[in-house]
């Protein structure tokens, strides 16, 4: 099997290193030939030695090369990655990609083209780096009725939140330090605003629930507003704060229908997670994905969510899978239904207003009698049942009050909160977070 | 694909329930037909309704039935399970089994027969119930050079150790309660003596390191000697005690050779695990397997290690995989090298005497000056370097001393310990445990 690699950055170099050094790995790895490598500059110093005649800056020539069987796209970015993937498919090449941004936005176009051409598009490396999660979702867990996929799938934000918790530090300072150390990008928005996690949960949801996802329907809220105070109060209440990406089936299965009720919740937001929950102890840059299904129950996958080695391991595992399947099949066409994309309809996504969850609110109010009663009355009027209202601290003449609700719809909760904001006794609603 | 099921106990019933109710699962599940079911008694009441004409007590007739494509063996026990699996293979039927005892003992015979016949033998359900770990080891992680597989793979002992820790209770009382509650068998030996975990780590090691394993070479020590006192002292030192099953490559990769240096450590024993380690927070009946490889780093799989639903999920995932591969292939013969067994040689296993690890020892000694010095001198003479010697408690006139060593060979440590046992000041060596 001859492979054309597009990109020789971190993931590309890691992929080349594995392919060029197959000893002590699965014997099939030795039969995967790194035939051509497309790069932006031929003369850049690199951590892996590729002979000059395999290197080219003409990426188009790789995706149309008749001697290439599989194209590995590890360039990142939307264009020209998307166009090159589509051209590779048009030239009957199977595709392996680590590009979550392209798949989350153009998966529809790409998988439609792939299905028509009888081509596999593999993406283990696009979500959660070295953790095998795409393949188990497609295969081992596919016999289950999946209820939910809940993940810590952005390493940068998990690193920042973990440090905020350990050091009792504030977001801005720790973000700056993470940038200095290379754990966060100069422009950190994709990570800290939850956009990267949204891309990834859209991909996981599509596989778990067997339908396509419009990325614009994934609710996404980042961690910029999480403060050291919230983390400390959460800890007192028995929680840690994690940026969770959640895809959850809304409502029960319709037993009278063959079709799954594809009504999903899709959301990324900082969340109070009980300390005893399996995701609570996932710290630093590690990722983890908890999958709940019937009858398997809860299964969790944990590991490194990024980095050269882990992501390259995922890329080459897709190549291994392709090599095994192409050898087993009669034609180079995609025929294994577990590797191909099997759905074309779109999942229905519930609006956030309808989502039921628990809330944590921290607010600053007058330190005066009757305030807590007034808060309770307002929430009660909007059918928000509370688990606790606690005056937890004081800032000069202001009382700091932390409220935890029982389950309530987002709409009712936000209406109550809007009303509270107008009360003369309420100085500010400092944070609003959801509780798992 | 027509399936013959051998056994309709817990796992068999769970398997039948999934196959008879395919809605909202992977569409291929609906194309797997539960054609025949072999049971011991036709008239036993069951939790799943199977029409009478599919049931038979003649199990031989199923494994030789020319209309059956795949035999699922979920009877348990060594015989007739082993013979029926071999007969199914002889009749060109693919096999799915949940039987770790048969695979750990007769895997050699079974896989040799399967390879000759061009038959797949699938065993996702044999280890760690619903957790997909066999398939990731065969596929996604196969591109790595695996360094170690470390697992909590026996739910009963993990349940007992977790309760001992929470309740500060002793082994015998909690075992009795676990038996009453159905978490431990009337004869608990296979679980509490580490034999079940030994079966499972032999299977995992075989897949991770690509060689066969002689079960007799797996060192196995159970949890009967773990006391509430040890758990409490371990906690003070920053550890929890877990029954770990460990398969670890001993020594470095030989870069000059194509062959992996198949020198392995294979051992099951109670172990002090640092509280910050990913396996430390795996509690109750849950299982987890930590896989370390190059370049992926550490990946962990967590979930329910037993039970009807999880184990049935694993059985049917193998069926799904078979259905997809048989449909993709040209012949009903096994052709996908990732699903077939690819090795025939045996791994070399290091004798325990050569294993290097850290030790925890608790002993009772005279409460007299000079004892600690004498202990230190004895260990030093045998080149055992100590991290700490602490007099941690007192029993009448005896001092209770806890010693933690640095890394040392098992042989040196045991020699020192044997010498200590003869000292007049040493009343008894109460516990010896290894430290991760």
PDB file of N, CA and C in Angstrom, chain A residues 18 21 23-26 28 130 132 135 139-140 142-145 253-254 257 259-260 281 294-296 298-304 309-310 313 316-317 320-321 324 328-330 335-338, chain B residues 18 21 23-26 28 130 132 135 139-140 142-145 253-254 257 259-260 281 294-296 298-304 309-310 313 316-317 320-321 324-325 327-328 330 335-338:
ATOM      1  N   UNK A  18       6.969   6.540  12.342  1.00  0.00           N
ATOM      2  CA  UNK A  18       6.444   5.180  12.544  1.00  0.00           C
ATOM      3  C   UNK A  18       6.605   4.356  11.271  1.00  0.00           C
ATOM      4  N   UNK A  21      10.094   3.148  10.466  1.00  0.00           N
ATOM      5  CA  UNK A  21      10.739   2.336  11.501  1.00  0.00           C
ATOM      6  C   UNK A  21       9.733   1.299  12.018  1.00  0.00           C
ATOM      7  N   UNK A  23       9.898  -1.881  12.802  1.00  0.00           N
ATOM      8  CA  UNK A  23      10.257  -3.035  13.646  1.00  0.00           C
ATOM      9  C   UNK A  23       9.511  -3.005  14.974  1.00  0.00           C
ATOM     10  N   UNK A  24       9.174  -4.176  15.474  1.00  0.00           N
ATOM     11  CA  UNK A  24       8.494  -4.353  16.763  1.00  0.00           C
ATOM     12  C   UNK A  24       7.071  -3.797  16.767  1.00  0.00           C
ATOM     13  N   UNK A  25       6.507  -3.540  15.594  1.00  0.00           N
ATOM     14  CA  UNK A  25       5.100  -3.138  15.518  1.00  0.00           C
ATOM     15  C   UNK A  25       4.336  -4.251  14.808  1.00  0.00           C
ATOM     16  N   UNK A  26       3.030  -4.046  14.565  1.00  0.00           N
ATOM     17  CA  UNK A  26       2.272  -5.046  13.814  1.00  0.00           C
ATOM     18  C   UNK A  26       2.976  -5.292  12.474  1.00  0.00           C
ATOM     19  N   UNK A  28       2.086  -5.845   9.573  1.00  0.00           N
ATOM     20  CA  UNK A  28       1.533  -5.158   8.398  1.00  0.00           C
ATOM     21  C   UNK A  28       2.069  -3.736   8.238  1.00  0.00           C
ATOM     22  N   UNK A 130      -4.296  10.118  20.566  1.00  0.00           N
ATOM     23  CA  UNK A 130      -3.932   8.708  20.593  1.00  0.00           C
ATOM     24  C   UNK A 130      -4.978   7.780  21.165  1.00  0.00           C
ATOM     25  N   UNK A 132      -7.963   5.489  21.160  1.00  0.00           N
ATOM     26  CA  UNK A 132      -8.831   4.871  20.150  1.00  0.00           C
ATOM     27  C   UNK A 132     -10.281   5.078  20.582  1.00  0.00           C
ATOM     28  N   UNK A 135     -12.799   4.267  16.323  1.00  0.00           N
ATOM     29  CA  UNK A 135     -12.942   2.861  15.940  1.00  0.00           C
ATOM     30  C   UNK A 135     -13.859   2.106  16.911  1.00  0.00           C
ATOM     31  N   UNK A 139     -17.302   0.320  15.804  1.00  0.00           N
ATOM     32  CA  UNK A 139     -17.324  -1.139  15.802  1.00  0.00           C
ATOM     33  C   UNK A 139     -17.819  -1.708  17.132  1.00  0.00           C
ATOM     34  N   UNK A 140     -16.951  -1.739  18.141  1.00  0.00           N
ATOM     35  CA  UNK A 140     -17.275  -2.492  19.354  1.00  0.00           C
ATOM     36  C   UNK A 140     -18.526  -1.969  20.048  1.00  0.00           C
ATOM     37  N   UNK A 142     -20.950  -0.202  18.593  1.00  0.00           N
ATOM     38  CA  UNK A 142     -22.043   0.016  17.654  1.00  0.00           C
ATOM     39  C   UNK A 142     -23.259  -0.854  17.881  1.00  0.00           C
ATOM     40  N   UNK A 143     -23.078  -1.919  18.637  1.00  0.00           N
ATOM     41  CA  UNK A 143     -24.226  -2.799  18.884  1.00  0.00           C
ATOM     42  C   UNK A 143     -25.097  -2.242  20.000  1.00  0.00           C
ATOM     43  N   UNK A 144     -24.626  -1.204  20.674  1.00  0.00           N
ATOM     44  CA  UNK A 144     -25.389  -0.603  21.757  1.00  0.00           C
ATOM     45  C   UNK A 144     -26.311   0.496  21.255  1.00  0.00           C
ATOM     46  N   UNK A 145     -27.343   0.763  22.041  1.00  0.00           N
ATOM     47  CA  UNK A 145     -28.109   1.988  21.844  1.00  0.00           C
ATOM     48  C   UNK A 145     -27.412   3.056  22.665  1.00  0.00           C
ATOM     49  N   UNK A 253     -36.107   5.989  23.592  1.00  0.00           N
ATOM     50  CA  UNK A 253     -36.190   5.340  22.293  1.00  0.00           C
ATOM     51  C   UNK A 253     -37.648   5.061  21.958  1.00  0.00           C
ATOM     52  N   UNK A 254     -37.970   5.217  20.702  1.00  0.00           N
ATOM     53  CA  UNK A 254     -39.310   4.887  20.250  1.00  0.00           C
ATOM     54  C   UNK A 254     -39.309   3.407  19.876  1.00  0.00           C
ATOM     55  N   UNK A 257     -40.686   2.115  16.503  1.00  0.00           N
ATOM     56  CA  UNK A 257     -40.085   2.531  15.236  1.00  0.00           C
ATOM     57  C   UNK A 257     -38.705   1.912  15.072  1.00  0.00           C
ATOM     58  N   UNK A 259     -36.432   3.480  13.445  1.00  0.00           N
ATOM     59  CA  UNK A 259     -35.515   4.612  13.409  1.00  0.00           C
ATOM     60  C   UNK A 259     -35.248   5.106  14.822  1.00  0.00           C
ATOM     61  N   UNK A 260     -34.018   5.426  15.104  1.00  0.00           N
ATOM     62  CA  UNK A 260     -33.707   6.082  16.369  1.00  0.00           C
ATOM     63  C   UNK A 260     -34.355   7.461  16.348  1.00  0.00           C
ATOM     64  N   UNK A 281     -11.355  13.073  37.604  1.00  0.00           N
ATOM     65  CA  UNK A 281      -9.922  12.931  37.879  1.00  0.00           C
ATOM     66  C   UNK A 281      -9.072  12.956  36.611  1.00  0.00           C
ATOM     67  N   UNK A 294     -26.751   1.178  25.984  1.00  0.00           N
ATOM     68  CA  UNK A 294     -27.532   0.037  26.440  1.00  0.00           C
ATOM     69  C   UNK A 294     -27.242  -1.150  25.514  1.00  0.00           C
ATOM     70  N   UNK A 295     -26.756  -2.281  26.014  1.00  0.00           N
ATOM     71  CA  UNK A 295     -26.640  -2.661  27.420  1.00  0.00           C
ATOM     72  C   UNK A 295     -25.258  -2.505  28.018  1.00  0.00           C
ATOM     73  N   UNK A 296     -24.343  -1.817  27.405  1.00  0.00           N
ATOM     74  CA  UNK A 296     -22.962  -1.876  27.920  1.00  0.00           C
ATOM     75  C   UNK A 296     -22.788  -1.110  29.219  1.00  0.00           C
ATOM     76  N   UNK A 298     -21.535   2.166  31.252  1.00  0.00           N
ATOM     77  CA  UNK A 298     -20.562   3.250  31.065  1.00  0.00           C
ATOM     78  C   UNK A 298     -19.184   2.704  30.727  1.00  0.00           C
ATOM     79  N   UNK A 299     -18.622   3.193  29.646  1.00  0.00           N
ATOM     80  CA  UNK A 299     -17.263   2.822  29.261  1.00  0.00           C
ATOM     81  C   UNK A 299     -16.488   4.118  29.067  1.00  0.00           C
ATOM     82  N   UNK A 300     -15.269   4.184  29.583  1.00  0.00           N
ATOM     83  CA  UNK A 300     -14.487   5.409  29.421  1.00  0.00           C
ATOM     84  C   UNK A 300     -13.138   5.125  28.781  1.00  0.00           C
ATOM     85  N   UNK A 301     -12.723   6.028  27.898  1.00  0.00           N
ATOM     86  CA  UNK A 301     -11.436   5.959  27.228  1.00  0.00           C
ATOM     87  C   UNK A 301     -10.614   7.161  27.661  1.00  0.00           C
ATOM     88  N   UNK A 302      -9.391   6.923  28.053  1.00  0.00           N
ATOM     89  CA  UNK A 302      -8.554   7.976  28.637  1.00  0.00           C
ATOM     90  C   UNK A 302      -7.175   7.950  27.998  1.00  0.00           C
ATOM     91  N   UNK A 303      -6.577   9.118  27.772  1.00  0.00           N
ATOM     92  CA  UNK A 303      -5.226   9.130  27.230  1.00  0.00           C
ATOM     93  C   UNK A 303      -4.811  10.500  26.743  1.00  0.00           C
ATOM     94  N   UNK A 304      -3.694  10.535  26.016  1.00  0.00           N
ATOM     95  CA  UNK A 304      -3.188  11.805  25.518  1.00  0.00           C
ATOM     96  C   UNK A 304      -4.013  12.262  24.318  1.00  0.00           C
ATOM     97  N   UNK A 309       3.439  11.956  18.929  1.00  0.00           N
ATOM     98  CA  UNK A 309       3.375  10.497  19.004  1.00  0.00           C
ATOM     99  C   UNK A 309       1.952   9.967  19.057  1.00  0.00           C
ATOM    100  N   UNK A 310       1.145  10.448  19.999  1.00  0.00           N
ATOM    101  CA  UNK A 310      -0.214   9.927  20.100  1.00  0.00           C
ATOM    102  C   UNK A 310      -1.029  10.132  18.823  1.00  0.00           C
ATOM    103  N   UNK A 313       0.148   7.835  16.143  1.00  0.00           N
ATOM    104  CA  UNK A 313      -0.318   6.474  16.409  1.00  0.00           C
ATOM    105  C   UNK A 313      -1.718   6.268  15.843  1.00  0.00           C
ATOM    106  N   UNK A 316      -1.598   6.148  11.925  1.00  0.00           N
ATOM    107  CA  UNK A 316      -1.079   4.894  11.380  1.00  0.00           C
ATOM    108  C   UNK A 316      -2.028   3.735  11.697  1.00  0.00           C
ATOM    109  N   UNK A 317      -2.775   3.836  12.806  1.00  0.00           N
ATOM    110  CA  UNK A 317      -3.752   2.775  13.075  1.00  0.00           C
ATOM    111  C   UNK A 317      -4.821   2.745  11.986  1.00  0.00           C
ATOM    112  N   UNK A 320      -3.200   1.020   9.075  1.00  0.00           N
ATOM    113  CA  UNK A 320      -3.149  -0.429   9.323  1.00  0.00           C
ATOM    114  C   UNK A 320      -4.502  -1.070   9.015  1.00  0.00           C
ATOM    115  N   UNK A 321      -5.545  -0.415   9.482  1.00  0.00           N
ATOM    116  CA  UNK A 321      -6.894  -0.907   9.249  1.00  0.00           C
ATOM    117  C   UNK A 321      -7.208  -0.943   7.754  1.00  0.00           C
ATOM    118  N   UNK A 324      -5.264  -3.811   6.094  1.00  0.00           N
ATOM    119  CA  UNK A 324      -5.866  -5.114   6.376  1.00  0.00           C
ATOM    120  C   UNK A 324      -7.144  -5.314   5.577  1.00  0.00           C
ATOM    121  N   UNK A 328      -7.957  -7.895   2.485  1.00  0.00           N
ATOM    122  CA  UNK A 328      -9.005  -8.902   2.643  1.00  0.00           C
ATOM    123  C   UNK A 328     -10.063  -8.802   1.551  1.00  0.00           C
ATOM    124  N   UNK A 329     -10.292  -7.591   1.024  1.00  0.00           N
ATOM    125  CA  UNK A 329     -11.374  -7.397   0.062  1.00  0.00           C
ATOM    126  C   UNK A 329     -10.977  -7.795  -1.339  1.00  0.00           C
ATOM    127  N   UNK A 330     -11.975  -7.838  -2.199  1.00  0.00           N
ATOM    128  CA  UNK A 330     -11.722  -8.219  -3.587  1.00  0.00           C
ATOM    129  C   UNK A 330     -11.225  -7.052  -4.411  1.00  0.00           C
ATOM    130  N   UNK A 335     -15.715  -1.646   1.015  1.00  0.00           N
ATOM    131  CA  UNK A 335     -16.813  -2.605   1.135  1.00  0.00           C
ATOM    132  C   UNK A 335     -17.104  -2.984   2.574  1.00  0.00           C
ATOM    133  N   UNK A 336     -16.241  -2.628   3.517  1.00  0.00           N
ATOM    134  CA  UNK A 336     -16.514  -2.982   4.908  1.00  0.00           C
ATOM    135  C   UNK A 336     -17.436  -1.922   5.507  1.00  0.00           C
ATOM    136  N   UNK A 337     -18.680  -2.320   5.821  1.00  0.00           N
ATOM    137  CA  UNK A 337     -19.653  -1.317   6.264  1.00  0.00           C
ATOM    138  C   UNK A 337     -19.309  -0.700   7.620  1.00  0.00           C
ATOM    139  N   UNK A 338     -18.360  -1.301   8.360  1.00  0.00           N
ATOM    140  CA  UNK A 338     -17.989  -0.697   9.640  1.00  0.00           C
ATOM    141  C   UNK A 338     -16.976   0.425   9.469  1.00  0.00           C
TER     142      UNK A 338
ATOM    143  N   UNK B  18     -29.991  -8.843  22.621  1.00  0.00           N
ATOM    144  CA  UNK B  18     -29.538  -7.844  21.639  1.00  0.00           C
ATOM    145  C   UNK B  18     -29.917  -8.282  20.227  1.00  0.00           C
ATOM    146  N   UNK B  21     -33.557  -7.921  19.268  1.00  0.00           N
ATOM    147  CA  UNK B  21     -34.110  -6.565  19.381  1.00  0.00           C
ATOM    148  C   UNK B  21     -33.113  -5.578  18.777  1.00  0.00           C
ATOM    149  N   UNK B  23     -33.370  -2.936  16.844  1.00  0.00           N
ATOM    150  CA  UNK B  23     -33.692  -1.534  16.527  1.00  0.00           C
ATOM    151  C   UNK B  23     -32.776  -0.575  17.280  1.00  0.00           C
ATOM    152  N   UNK B  24     -32.450   0.541  16.640  1.00  0.00           N
ATOM    153  CA  UNK B  24     -31.608   1.609  17.222  1.00  0.00           C
ATOM    154  C   UNK B  24     -30.170   1.177  17.463  1.00  0.00           C
ATOM    155  N   UNK B  25     -29.747   0.068  16.847  1.00  0.00           N
ATOM    156  CA  UNK B  25     -28.340  -0.321  16.923  1.00  0.00           C
ATOM    157  C   UNK B  25     -27.742  -0.209  15.517  1.00  0.00           C
ATOM    158  N   UNK B  26     -26.486  -0.624  15.361  1.00  0.00           N
ATOM    159  CA  UNK B  26     -25.900  -0.606  14.025  1.00  0.00           C
ATOM    160  C   UNK B  26     -26.780  -1.446  13.098  1.00  0.00           C
ATOM    161  N   UNK B  28     -26.317  -3.378  10.724  1.00  0.00           N
ATOM    162  CA  UNK B  28     -25.878  -4.755  10.453  1.00  0.00           C
ATOM    163  C   UNK B  28     -26.347  -5.746  11.524  1.00  0.00           C
ATOM    164  N   UNK B 130     -17.531  -5.503  29.034  1.00  0.00           N
ATOM    165  CA  UNK B 130     -17.983  -4.564  28.016  1.00  0.00           C
ATOM    166  C   UNK B 130     -16.928  -3.599  27.509  1.00  0.00           C
ATOM    167  N   UNK B 132     -14.115  -2.332  25.349  1.00  0.00           N
ATOM    168  CA  UNK B 132     -13.436  -2.769  24.130  1.00  0.00           C
ATOM    169  C   UNK B 132     -11.930  -2.662  24.356  1.00  0.00           C
ATOM    170  N   UNK B 135     -10.048  -5.560  20.732  1.00  0.00           N
ATOM    171  CA  UNK B 135     -10.039  -4.964  19.399  1.00  0.00           C
ATOM    172  C   UNK B 135      -9.064  -3.796  19.298  1.00  0.00           C
ATOM    173  N   UNK B 139      -5.910  -3.729  16.799  1.00  0.00           N
ATOM    174  CA  UNK B 139      -5.986  -2.800  15.675  1.00  0.00           C
ATOM    175  C   UNK B 139      -5.355  -1.450  15.999  1.00  0.00           C
ATOM    176  N   UNK B 140      -6.084  -0.596  16.722  1.00  0.00           N
ATOM    177  CA  UNK B 140      -5.643   0.794  16.859  1.00  0.00           C
ATOM    178  C   UNK B 140      -4.280   0.908  17.529  1.00  0.00           C
ATOM    179  N   UNK B 142      -1.969  -1.503  17.658  1.00  0.00           N
ATOM    180  CA  UNK B 142      -0.996  -2.442  17.100  1.00  0.00           C
ATOM    181  C   UNK B 142       0.182  -1.786  16.404  1.00  0.00           C
ATOM    182  N   UNK B 143       0.038  -0.506  16.079  1.00  0.00           N
ATOM    183  CA  UNK B 143       1.143   0.178  15.411  1.00  0.00           C
ATOM    184  C   UNK B 143       2.198   0.619  16.429  1.00  0.00           C
ATOM    185  N   UNK B 144       1.872   0.512  17.699  1.00  0.00           N
ATOM    186  CA  UNK B 144       2.811   0.916  18.742  1.00  0.00           C
ATOM    187  C   UNK B 144       3.717  -0.236  19.151  1.00  0.00           C
ATOM    188  N   UNK B 145       4.879   0.133  19.716  1.00  0.00           N
ATOM    189  CA  UNK B 145       5.677  -0.849  20.426  1.00  0.00           C
ATOM    190  C   UNK B 145       5.165  -0.856  21.851  1.00  0.00           C
ATOM    191  N   UNK B 253      14.050  -2.535  23.524  1.00  0.00           N
ATOM    192  CA  UNK B 253      13.909  -3.118  22.197  1.00  0.00           C
ATOM    193  C   UNK B 253      15.286  -3.295  21.575  1.00  0.00           C
ATOM    194  N   UNK B 254      15.449  -4.376  20.871  1.00  0.00           N
ATOM    195  CA  UNK B 254      16.693  -4.597  20.150  1.00  0.00           C
ATOM    196  C   UNK B 254      16.552  -3.938  18.777  1.00  0.00           C
ATOM    197  N   UNK B 257      17.356  -5.800  15.486  1.00  0.00           N
ATOM    198  CA  UNK B 257      16.612  -6.997  15.098  1.00  0.00           C
ATOM    199  C   UNK B 257      15.191  -6.645  14.710  1.00  0.00           C
ATOM    200  N   UNK B 259      12.827  -8.731  15.219  1.00  0.00           N
ATOM    201  CA  UNK B 259      11.967  -9.419  16.177  1.00  0.00           C
ATOM    202  C   UNK B 259      11.929  -8.649  17.491  1.00  0.00           C
ATOM    203  N   UNK B 260      10.764  -8.568  18.061  1.00  0.00           N
ATOM    204  CA  UNK B 260      10.672  -7.981  19.387  1.00  0.00           C
ATOM    205  C   UNK B 260      11.413  -8.920  20.342  1.00  0.00           C
ATOM    206  N   UNK B 281      -8.087   5.258  41.018  1.00  0.00           N
ATOM    207  CA  UNK B 281      -9.475   5.646  41.285  1.00  0.00           C
ATOM    208  C   UNK B 281     -10.481   4.703  40.633  1.00  0.00           C
ATOM    209  N   UNK B 294       4.849   2.935  22.561  1.00  0.00           N
ATOM    210  CA  UNK B 294       5.605   3.969  21.880  1.00  0.00           C
ATOM    211  C   UNK B 294       5.129   4.019  20.434  1.00  0.00           C
ATOM    212  N   UNK B 295       4.650   5.164  19.920  1.00  0.00           N
ATOM    213  CA  UNK B 295       4.699   6.495  20.525  1.00  0.00           C
ATOM    214  C   UNK B 295       3.420   6.940  21.210  1.00  0.00           C
ATOM    215  N   UNK B 296       2.454   6.073  21.482  1.00  0.00           N
ATOM    216  CA  UNK B 296       1.154   6.606  21.940  1.00  0.00           C
ATOM    217  C   UNK B 296       1.209   7.131  23.364  1.00  0.00           C
ATOM    218  N   UNK B 298       0.438   6.690  27.319  1.00  0.00           N
ATOM    219  CA  UNK B 298      -0.470   5.918  28.175  1.00  0.00           C
ATOM    220  C   UNK B 298      -1.908   6.089  27.721  1.00  0.00           C
ATOM    221  N   UNK B 299      -2.579   4.972  27.491  1.00  0.00           N
ATOM    222  CA  UNK B 299      -3.999   4.993  27.147  1.00  0.00           C
ATOM    223  C   UNK B 299      -4.714   4.076  28.131  1.00  0.00           C
ATOM    224  N   UNK B 300      -5.842   4.514  28.668  1.00  0.00           N
ATOM    225  CA  UNK B 300      -6.559   3.659  29.605  1.00  0.00           C
ATOM    226  C   UNK B 300      -8.000   3.439  29.162  1.00  0.00           C
ATOM    227  N   UNK B 301      -8.460   2.202  29.363  1.00  0.00           N
ATOM    228  CA  UNK B 301      -9.837   1.817  29.055  1.00  0.00           C
ATOM    229  C   UNK B 301     -10.515   1.438  30.364  1.00  0.00           C
ATOM    230  N   UNK B 302     -11.694   1.965  30.589  1.00  0.00           N
ATOM    231  CA  UNK B 302     -12.368   1.798  31.874  1.00  0.00           C
ATOM    232  C   UNK B 302     -13.824   1.401  31.640  1.00  0.00           C
ATOM    233  N   UNK B 303     -14.356   0.524  32.460  1.00  0.00           N
ATOM    234  CA  UNK B 303     -15.768   0.193  32.316  1.00  0.00           C
ATOM    235  C   UNK B 303     -16.155  -1.029  33.120  1.00  0.00           C
ATOM    236  N   UNK B 304     -17.369  -1.532  32.844  1.00  0.00           N
ATOM    237  CA  UNK B 304     -17.862  -2.694  33.578  1.00  0.00           C
ATOM    238  C   UNK B 304     -17.182  -3.955  33.068  1.00  0.00           C
ATOM    239  N   UNK B 309     -25.283  -7.431  30.456  1.00  0.00           N
ATOM    240  CA  UNK B 309     -25.300  -6.447  29.373  1.00  0.00           C
ATOM    241  C   UNK B 309     -23.923  -6.169  28.794  1.00  0.00           C
ATOM    242  N   UNK B 310     -22.960  -5.800  29.647  1.00  0.00           N
ATOM    243  CA  UNK B 310     -21.629  -5.480  29.118  1.00  0.00           C
ATOM    244  C   UNK B 310     -20.987  -6.650  28.367  1.00  0.00           C
ATOM    245  N   UNK B 313     -22.661  -7.184  25.095  1.00  0.00           N
ATOM    246  CA  UNK B 313     -22.253  -6.126  24.156  1.00  0.00           C
ATOM    247  C   UNK B 313     -20.963  -6.527  23.453  1.00  0.00           C
ATOM    248  N   UNK B 316     -21.601  -9.447  20.921  1.00  0.00           N
ATOM    249  CA  UNK B 316     -22.271  -9.024  19.686  1.00  0.00           C
ATOM    250  C   UNK B 316     -21.357  -8.104  18.874  1.00  0.00           C
ATOM    251  N   UNK B 317     -20.463  -7.369  19.542  1.00  0.00           N
ATOM    252  CA  UNK B 317     -19.526  -6.544  18.767  1.00  0.00           C
ATOM    253  C   UNK B 317     -18.621  -7.432  17.913  1.00  0.00           C
ATOM    254  N   UNK B 320     -20.720  -8.460  14.993  1.00  0.00           N
ATOM    255  CA  UNK B 320     -20.835  -7.348  14.041  1.00  0.00           C
ATOM    256  C   UNK B 320     -19.581  -7.267  13.172  1.00  0.00           C
ATOM    257  N   UNK B 321     -18.442  -7.381  13.828  1.00  0.00           N
ATOM    258  CA  UNK B 321     -17.173  -7.336  13.124  1.00  0.00           C
ATOM    259  C   UNK B 321     -17.055  -8.477  12.110  1.00  0.00           C
ATOM    260  N   UNK B 324     -19.384  -7.799   9.140  1.00  0.00           N
ATOM    261  CA  UNK B 324     -18.842  -6.784   8.233  1.00  0.00           C
ATOM    262  C   UNK B 324     -17.699  -7.346   7.405  1.00  0.00           C
ATOM    263  N   UNK B 325     -16.828  -8.134   8.032  1.00  0.00           N
ATOM    264  CA  UNK B 325     -15.668  -8.659   7.316  1.00  0.00           C
ATOM    265  C   UNK B 325     -16.047  -9.770   6.349  1.00  0.00           C
ATOM    266  N   UNK B 327     -18.875 -10.000   4.819  1.00  0.00           N
ATOM    267  CA  UNK B 327     -19.554  -9.355   3.710  1.00  0.00           C
ATOM    268  C   UNK B 327     -18.537  -8.702   2.770  1.00  0.00           C
ATOM    269  N   UNK B 328     -17.456  -8.122   3.373  1.00  0.00           N
ATOM    270  CA  UNK B 328     -16.467  -7.420   2.559  1.00  0.00           C
ATOM    271  C   UNK B 328     -15.557  -8.385   1.809  1.00  0.00           C
ATOM    272  N   UNK B 330     -14.102 -11.991  -0.049  1.00  0.00           N
ATOM    273  CA  UNK B 330     -14.561 -12.786  -1.185  1.00  0.00           C
ATOM    274  C   UNK B 330     -15.083 -14.141  -0.746  1.00  0.00           C
ATOM    275  N   UNK B 335      -9.578 -13.716   6.215  1.00  0.00           N
ATOM    276  CA  UNK B 335      -8.551 -13.077   5.402  1.00  0.00           C
ATOM    277  C   UNK B 335      -8.082 -11.752   5.979  1.00  0.00           C
ATOM    278  N   UNK B 336      -8.804 -11.204   6.973  1.00  0.00           N
ATOM    279  CA  UNK B 336      -8.374  -9.931   7.546  1.00  0.00           C
ATOM    280  C   UNK B 336      -7.310 -10.200   8.609  1.00  0.00           C
ATOM    281  N   UNK B 337      -6.057  -9.798   8.322  1.00  0.00           N
ATOM    282  CA  UNK B 337      -4.977 -10.149   9.246  1.00  0.00           C
ATOM    283  C   UNK B 337      -5.105  -9.478  10.616  1.00  0.00           C
ATOM    284  N   UNK B 338      -5.971  -8.469  10.746  1.00  0.00           N
ATOM    285  CA  UNK B 338      -6.135  -7.845  12.063  1.00  0.00           C
ATOM    286  C   UNK B 338      -7.083  -8.636  12.947  1.00  0.00           C
TER     287      UNK B 338
END
